[in-house]
mmCIF file with all atom_site columns, C-alpha atoms in Angstrom:
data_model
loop_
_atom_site.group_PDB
_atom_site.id
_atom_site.type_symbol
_atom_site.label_atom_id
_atom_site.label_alt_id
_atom_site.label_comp_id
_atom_site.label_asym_id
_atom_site.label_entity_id
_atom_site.label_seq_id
_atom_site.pdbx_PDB_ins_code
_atom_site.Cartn_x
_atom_site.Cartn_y
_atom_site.Cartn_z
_atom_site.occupancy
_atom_site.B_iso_or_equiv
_atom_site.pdbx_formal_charge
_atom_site.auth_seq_id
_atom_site.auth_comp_id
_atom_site.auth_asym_id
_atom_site.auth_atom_id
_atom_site.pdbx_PDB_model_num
ATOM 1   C CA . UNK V 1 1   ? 104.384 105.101 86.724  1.00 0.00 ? 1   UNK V CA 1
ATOM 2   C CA . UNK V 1 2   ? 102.219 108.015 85.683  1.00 0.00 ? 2   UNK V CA 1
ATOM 3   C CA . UNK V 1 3   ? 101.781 111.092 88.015  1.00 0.00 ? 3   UNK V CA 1
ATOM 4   C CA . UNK V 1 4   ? 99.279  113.662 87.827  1.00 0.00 ? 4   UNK V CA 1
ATOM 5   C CA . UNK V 1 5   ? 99.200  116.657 90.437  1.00 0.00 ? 5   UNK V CA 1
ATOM 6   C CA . UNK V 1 6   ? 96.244  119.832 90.308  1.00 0.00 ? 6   UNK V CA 1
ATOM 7   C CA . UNK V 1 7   ? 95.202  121.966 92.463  1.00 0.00 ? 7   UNK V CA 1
ATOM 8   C CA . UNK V 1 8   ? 93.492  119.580 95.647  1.00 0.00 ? 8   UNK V CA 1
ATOM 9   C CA . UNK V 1 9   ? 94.266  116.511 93.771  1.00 0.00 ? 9   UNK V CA 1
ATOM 10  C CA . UNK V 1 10  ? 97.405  113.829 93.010  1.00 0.00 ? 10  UNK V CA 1
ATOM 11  C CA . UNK V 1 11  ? 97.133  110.771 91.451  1.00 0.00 ? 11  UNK V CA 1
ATOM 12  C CA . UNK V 1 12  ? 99.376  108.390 90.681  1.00 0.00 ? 12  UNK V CA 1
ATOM 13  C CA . UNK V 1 13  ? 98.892  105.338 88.219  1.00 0.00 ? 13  UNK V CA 1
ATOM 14  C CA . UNK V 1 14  ? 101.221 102.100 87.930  1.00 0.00 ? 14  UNK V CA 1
ATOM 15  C CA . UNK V 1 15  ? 102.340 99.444  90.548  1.00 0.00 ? 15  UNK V CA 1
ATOM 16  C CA . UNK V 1 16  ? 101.585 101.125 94.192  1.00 0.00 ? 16  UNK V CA 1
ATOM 17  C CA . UNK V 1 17  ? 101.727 99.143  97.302  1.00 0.00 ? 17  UNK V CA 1
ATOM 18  C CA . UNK V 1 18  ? 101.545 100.997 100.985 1.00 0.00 ? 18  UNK V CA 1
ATOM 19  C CA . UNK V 1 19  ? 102.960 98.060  102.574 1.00 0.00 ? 19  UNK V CA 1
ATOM 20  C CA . UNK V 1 20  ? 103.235 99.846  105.957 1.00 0.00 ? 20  UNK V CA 1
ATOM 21  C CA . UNK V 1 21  ? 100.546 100.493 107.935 1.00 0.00 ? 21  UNK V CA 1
ATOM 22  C CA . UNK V 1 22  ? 100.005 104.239 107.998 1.00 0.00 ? 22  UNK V CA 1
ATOM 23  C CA . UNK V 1 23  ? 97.930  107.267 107.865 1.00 0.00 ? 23  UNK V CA 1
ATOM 24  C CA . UNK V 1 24  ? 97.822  110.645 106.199 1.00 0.00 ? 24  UNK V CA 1
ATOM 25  C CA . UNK V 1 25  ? 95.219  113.785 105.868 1.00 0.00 ? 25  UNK V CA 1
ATOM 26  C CA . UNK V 1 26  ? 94.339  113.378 102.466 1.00 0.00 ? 26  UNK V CA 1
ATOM 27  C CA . UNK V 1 27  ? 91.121  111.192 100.869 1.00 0.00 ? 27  UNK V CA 1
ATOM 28  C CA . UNK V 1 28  ? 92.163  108.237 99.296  1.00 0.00 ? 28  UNK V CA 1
ATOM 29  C CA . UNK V 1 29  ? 90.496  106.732 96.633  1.00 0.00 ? 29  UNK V CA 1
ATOM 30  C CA . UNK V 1 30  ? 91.782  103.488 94.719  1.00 0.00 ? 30  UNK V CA 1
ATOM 31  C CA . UNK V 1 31  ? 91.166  102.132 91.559  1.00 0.00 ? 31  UNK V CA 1
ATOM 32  C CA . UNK V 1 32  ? 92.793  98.334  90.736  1.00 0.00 ? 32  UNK V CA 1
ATOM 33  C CA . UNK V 1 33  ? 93.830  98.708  87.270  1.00 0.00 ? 33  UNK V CA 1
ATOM 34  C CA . UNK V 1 34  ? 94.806  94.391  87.149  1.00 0.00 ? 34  UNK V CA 1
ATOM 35  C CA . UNK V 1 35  ? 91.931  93.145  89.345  1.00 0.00 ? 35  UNK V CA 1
ATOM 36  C CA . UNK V 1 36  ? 91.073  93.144  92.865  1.00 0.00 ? 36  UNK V CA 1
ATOM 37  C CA . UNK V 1 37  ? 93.224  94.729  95.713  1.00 0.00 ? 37  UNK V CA 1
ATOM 38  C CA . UNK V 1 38  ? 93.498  94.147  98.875  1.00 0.00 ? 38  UNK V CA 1
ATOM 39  C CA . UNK V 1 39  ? 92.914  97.443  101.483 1.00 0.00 ? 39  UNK V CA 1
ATOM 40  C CA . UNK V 1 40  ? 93.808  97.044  105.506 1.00 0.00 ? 40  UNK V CA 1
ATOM 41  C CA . UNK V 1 41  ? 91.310  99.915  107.402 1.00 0.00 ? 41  UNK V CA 1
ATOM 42  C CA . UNK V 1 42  ? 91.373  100.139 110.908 1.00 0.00 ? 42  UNK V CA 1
ATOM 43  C CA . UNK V 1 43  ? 92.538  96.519  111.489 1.00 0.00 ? 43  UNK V CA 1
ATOM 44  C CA . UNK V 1 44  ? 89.270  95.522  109.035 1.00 0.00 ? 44  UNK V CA 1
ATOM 45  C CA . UNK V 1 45  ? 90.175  94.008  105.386 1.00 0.00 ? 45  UNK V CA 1
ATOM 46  C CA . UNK V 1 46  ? 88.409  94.879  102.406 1.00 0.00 ? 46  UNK V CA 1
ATOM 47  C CA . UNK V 1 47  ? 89.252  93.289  98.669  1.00 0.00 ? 47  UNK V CA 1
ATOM 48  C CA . UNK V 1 48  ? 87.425  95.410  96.137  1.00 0.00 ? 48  UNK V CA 1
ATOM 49  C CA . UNK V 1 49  ? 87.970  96.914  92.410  1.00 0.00 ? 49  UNK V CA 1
ATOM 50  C CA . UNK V 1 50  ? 87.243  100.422 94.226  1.00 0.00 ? 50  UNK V CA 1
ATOM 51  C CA . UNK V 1 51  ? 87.741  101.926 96.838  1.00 0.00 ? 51  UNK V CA 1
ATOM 52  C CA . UNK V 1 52  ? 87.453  104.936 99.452  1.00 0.00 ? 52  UNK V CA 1
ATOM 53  C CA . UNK V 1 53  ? 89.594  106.069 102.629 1.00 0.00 ? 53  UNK V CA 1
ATOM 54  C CA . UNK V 1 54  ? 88.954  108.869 104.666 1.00 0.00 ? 54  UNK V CA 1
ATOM 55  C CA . UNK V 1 55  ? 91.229  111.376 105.870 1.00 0.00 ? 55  UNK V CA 1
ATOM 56  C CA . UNK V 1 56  ? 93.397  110.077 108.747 1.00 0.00 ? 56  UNK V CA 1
ATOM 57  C CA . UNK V 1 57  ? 92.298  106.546 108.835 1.00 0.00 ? 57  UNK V CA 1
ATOM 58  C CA . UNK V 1 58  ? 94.775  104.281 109.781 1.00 0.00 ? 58  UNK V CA 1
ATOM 59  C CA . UNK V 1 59  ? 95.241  101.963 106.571 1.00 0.00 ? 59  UNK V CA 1
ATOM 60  C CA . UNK V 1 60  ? 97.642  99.548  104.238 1.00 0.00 ? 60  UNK V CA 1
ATOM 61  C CA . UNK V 1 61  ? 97.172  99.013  100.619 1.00 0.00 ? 61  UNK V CA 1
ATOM 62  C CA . UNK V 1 62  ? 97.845  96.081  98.622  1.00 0.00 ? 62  UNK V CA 1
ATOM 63  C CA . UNK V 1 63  ? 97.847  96.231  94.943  1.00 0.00 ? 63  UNK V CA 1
ATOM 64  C CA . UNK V 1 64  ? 99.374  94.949  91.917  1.00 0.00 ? 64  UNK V CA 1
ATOM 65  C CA . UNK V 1 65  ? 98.424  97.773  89.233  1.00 0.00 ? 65  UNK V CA 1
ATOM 66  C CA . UNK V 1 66  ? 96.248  100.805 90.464  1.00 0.00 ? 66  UNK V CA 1
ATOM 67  C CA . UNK V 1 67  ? 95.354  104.302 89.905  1.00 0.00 ? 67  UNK V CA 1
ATOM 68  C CA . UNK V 1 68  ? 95.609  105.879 93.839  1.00 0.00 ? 68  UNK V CA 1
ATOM 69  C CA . UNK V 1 69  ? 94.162  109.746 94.111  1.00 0.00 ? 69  UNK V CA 1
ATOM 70  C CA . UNK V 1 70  ? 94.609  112.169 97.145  1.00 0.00 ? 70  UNK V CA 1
ATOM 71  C CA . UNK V 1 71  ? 92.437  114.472 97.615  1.00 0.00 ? 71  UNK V CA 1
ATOM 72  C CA . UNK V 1 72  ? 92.426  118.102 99.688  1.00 0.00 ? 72  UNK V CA 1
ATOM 73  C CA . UNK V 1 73  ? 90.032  116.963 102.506 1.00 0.00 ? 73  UNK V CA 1
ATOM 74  C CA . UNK V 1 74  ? 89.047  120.449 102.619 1.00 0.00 ? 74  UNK V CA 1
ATOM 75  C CA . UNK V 1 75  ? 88.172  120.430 99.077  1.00 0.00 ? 75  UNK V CA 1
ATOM 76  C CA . UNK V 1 76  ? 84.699  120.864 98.089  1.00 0.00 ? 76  UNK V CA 1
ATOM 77  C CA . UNK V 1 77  ? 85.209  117.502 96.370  1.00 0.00 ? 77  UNK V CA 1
ATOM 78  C CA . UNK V 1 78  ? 86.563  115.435 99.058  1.00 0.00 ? 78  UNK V CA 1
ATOM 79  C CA . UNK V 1 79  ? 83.899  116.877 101.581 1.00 0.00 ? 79  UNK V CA 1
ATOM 80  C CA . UNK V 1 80  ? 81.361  115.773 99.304  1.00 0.00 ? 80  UNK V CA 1
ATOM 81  C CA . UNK V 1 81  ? 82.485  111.851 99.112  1.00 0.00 ? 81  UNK V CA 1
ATOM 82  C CA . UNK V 1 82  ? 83.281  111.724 102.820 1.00 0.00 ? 82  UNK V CA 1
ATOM 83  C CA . UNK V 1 83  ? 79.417  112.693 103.205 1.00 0.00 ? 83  UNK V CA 1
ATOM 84  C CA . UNK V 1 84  ? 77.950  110.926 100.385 1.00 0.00 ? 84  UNK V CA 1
ATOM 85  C CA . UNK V 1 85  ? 79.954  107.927 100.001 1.00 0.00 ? 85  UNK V CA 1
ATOM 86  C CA . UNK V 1 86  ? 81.906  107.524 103.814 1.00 0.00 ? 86  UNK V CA 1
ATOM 87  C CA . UNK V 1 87  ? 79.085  108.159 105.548 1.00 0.00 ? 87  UNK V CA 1
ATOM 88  C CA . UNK V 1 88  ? 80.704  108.265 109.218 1.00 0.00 ? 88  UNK V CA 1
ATOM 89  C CA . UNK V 1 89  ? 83.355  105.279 108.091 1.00 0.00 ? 89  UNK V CA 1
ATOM 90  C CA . UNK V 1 90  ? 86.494  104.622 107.066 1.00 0.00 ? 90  UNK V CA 1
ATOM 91  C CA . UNK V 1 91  ? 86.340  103.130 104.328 1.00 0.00 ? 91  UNK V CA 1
ATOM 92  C CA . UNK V 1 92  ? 83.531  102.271 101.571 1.00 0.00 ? 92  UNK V CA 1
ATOM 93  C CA . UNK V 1 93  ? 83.790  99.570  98.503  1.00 0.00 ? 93  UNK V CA 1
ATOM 94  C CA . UNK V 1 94  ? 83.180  101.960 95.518  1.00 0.00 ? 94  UNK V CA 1
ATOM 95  C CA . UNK V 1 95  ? 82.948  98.829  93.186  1.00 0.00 ? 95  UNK V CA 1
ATOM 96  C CA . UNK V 1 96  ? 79.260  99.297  91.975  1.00 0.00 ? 96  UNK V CA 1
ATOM 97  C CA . UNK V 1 97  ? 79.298  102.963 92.146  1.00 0.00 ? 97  UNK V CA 1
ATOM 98  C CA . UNK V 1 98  ? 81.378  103.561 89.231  1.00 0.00 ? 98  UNK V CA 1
ATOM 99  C CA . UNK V 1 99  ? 80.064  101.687 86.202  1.00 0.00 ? 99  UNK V CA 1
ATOM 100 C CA . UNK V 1 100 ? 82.153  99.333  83.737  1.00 0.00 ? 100 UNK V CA 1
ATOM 101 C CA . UNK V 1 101 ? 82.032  101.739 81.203  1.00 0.00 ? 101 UNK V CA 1
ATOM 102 C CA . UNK V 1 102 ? 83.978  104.578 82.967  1.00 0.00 ? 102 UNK V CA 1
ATOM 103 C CA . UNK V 1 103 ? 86.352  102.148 84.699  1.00 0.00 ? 103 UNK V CA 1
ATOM 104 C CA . UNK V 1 104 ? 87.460  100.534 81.104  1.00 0.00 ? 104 UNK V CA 1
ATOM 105 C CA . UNK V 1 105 ? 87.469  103.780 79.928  1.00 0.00 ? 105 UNK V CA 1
ATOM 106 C CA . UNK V 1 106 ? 90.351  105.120 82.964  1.00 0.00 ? 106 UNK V CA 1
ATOM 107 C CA . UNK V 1 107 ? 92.255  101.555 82.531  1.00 0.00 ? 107 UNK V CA 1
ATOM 108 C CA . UNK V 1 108 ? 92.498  102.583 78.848  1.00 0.00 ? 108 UNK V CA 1
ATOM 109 C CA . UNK V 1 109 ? 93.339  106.449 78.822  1.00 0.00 ? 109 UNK V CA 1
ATOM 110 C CA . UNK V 1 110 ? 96.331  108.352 79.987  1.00 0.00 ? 110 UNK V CA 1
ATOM 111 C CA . UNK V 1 111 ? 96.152  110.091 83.441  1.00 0.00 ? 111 UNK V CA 1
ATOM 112 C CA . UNK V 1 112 ? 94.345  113.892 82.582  1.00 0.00 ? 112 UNK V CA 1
ATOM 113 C CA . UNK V 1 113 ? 92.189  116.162 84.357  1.00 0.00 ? 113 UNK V CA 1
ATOM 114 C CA . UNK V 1 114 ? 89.345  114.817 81.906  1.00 0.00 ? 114 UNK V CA 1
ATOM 115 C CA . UNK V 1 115 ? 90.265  111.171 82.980  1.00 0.00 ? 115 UNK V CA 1
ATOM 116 C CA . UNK V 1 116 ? 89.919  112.247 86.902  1.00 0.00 ? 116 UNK V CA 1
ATOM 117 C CA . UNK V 1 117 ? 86.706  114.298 86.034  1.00 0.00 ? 117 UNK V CA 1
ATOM 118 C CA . UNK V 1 118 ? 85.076  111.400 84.136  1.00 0.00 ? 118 UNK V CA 1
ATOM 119 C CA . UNK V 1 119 ? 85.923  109.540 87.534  1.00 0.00 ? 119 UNK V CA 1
ATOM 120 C CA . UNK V 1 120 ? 84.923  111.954 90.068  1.00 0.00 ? 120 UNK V CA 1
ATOM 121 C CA . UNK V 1 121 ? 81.805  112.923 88.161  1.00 0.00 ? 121 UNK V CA 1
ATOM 122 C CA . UNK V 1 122 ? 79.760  108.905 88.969  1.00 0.00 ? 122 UNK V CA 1
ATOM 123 C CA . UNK V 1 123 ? 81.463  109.556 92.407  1.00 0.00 ? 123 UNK V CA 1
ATOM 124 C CA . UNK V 1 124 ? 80.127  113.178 93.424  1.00 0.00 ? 124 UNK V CA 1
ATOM 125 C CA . UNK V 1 125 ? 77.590  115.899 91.640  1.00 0.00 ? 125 UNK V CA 1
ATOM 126 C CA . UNK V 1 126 ? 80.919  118.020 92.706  1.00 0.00 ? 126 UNK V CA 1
ATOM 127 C CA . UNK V 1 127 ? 82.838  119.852 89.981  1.00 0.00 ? 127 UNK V CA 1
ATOM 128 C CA . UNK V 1 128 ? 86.274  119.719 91.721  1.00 0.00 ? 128 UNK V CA 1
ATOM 129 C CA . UNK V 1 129 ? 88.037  121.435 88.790  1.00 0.00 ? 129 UNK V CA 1
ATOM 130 C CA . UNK V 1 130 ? 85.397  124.725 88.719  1.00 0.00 ? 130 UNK V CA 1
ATOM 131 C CA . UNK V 1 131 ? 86.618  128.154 89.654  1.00 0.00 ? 131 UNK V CA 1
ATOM 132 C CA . UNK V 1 132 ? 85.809  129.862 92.327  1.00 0.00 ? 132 UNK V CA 1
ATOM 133 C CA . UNK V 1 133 ? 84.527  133.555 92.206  1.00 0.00 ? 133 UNK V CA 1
#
């Protein structure tokens, strides 16, 4: 298991399963690194390659192999994909969003900032990793 913590951002990479139902205050995004997993929202399933959860949501994860990032909620970021991408729900399938290229290219590379930014950057226009003035 790989773990990579920055300011506003964790993410951990190797065999991850949230087998209790639960909830927490970050953003959740999910990668399956071995296929498909399996994501419990609000009582509603989803089975997806990708994935988004919003802060506080009430969810259970199910995956063999996966890269899982929390984001800040507050983070310029994670506001950004809750309004872009969450749209007022829960959760959203990120599957077609992010583009075969960039997903070989994470299952293949270690877990590094440029790894996350090469993620976050088909996700959101945001630079998470800029410096504010």
């Amino acid at each position: 298991m790989e773990v990579l913590a920055l300011p506003s951002v964790v993410a951990i990479r190797g065999s991850v399963s949230d087998n209790i139902v639960h909830r927490h205050h970050a953003l959740q995004i999910v990668l399956g690194l071995e296929g498909k997993f399996k994501l419990l929202v609000d009582n509603n399933a989803l089975t997806a390659f990708a994935a988004a959860v919003a802060p506080d949501a009430v969810h259970r994860l199910d995956a063999l192999e996966c890269l899982l990032i929390l984001l800040e909620p507050e983070s310029h970021l994670a506001v950004d994909i809750c309004k872009r991408r969450l749209t007022g729900n829960n959760v959203v399938d990120l599957t077609h969003v992010i583009p075969e290229k960039t997903y070989r290219a994470i299952k293949s590379a270690s877990l590094t900032k440029d790894t996350l930014t090469g993620l976050f950057s088909v996700i959101s226009p945001i630079d998470c990793f800029r410096k504010h003035i």
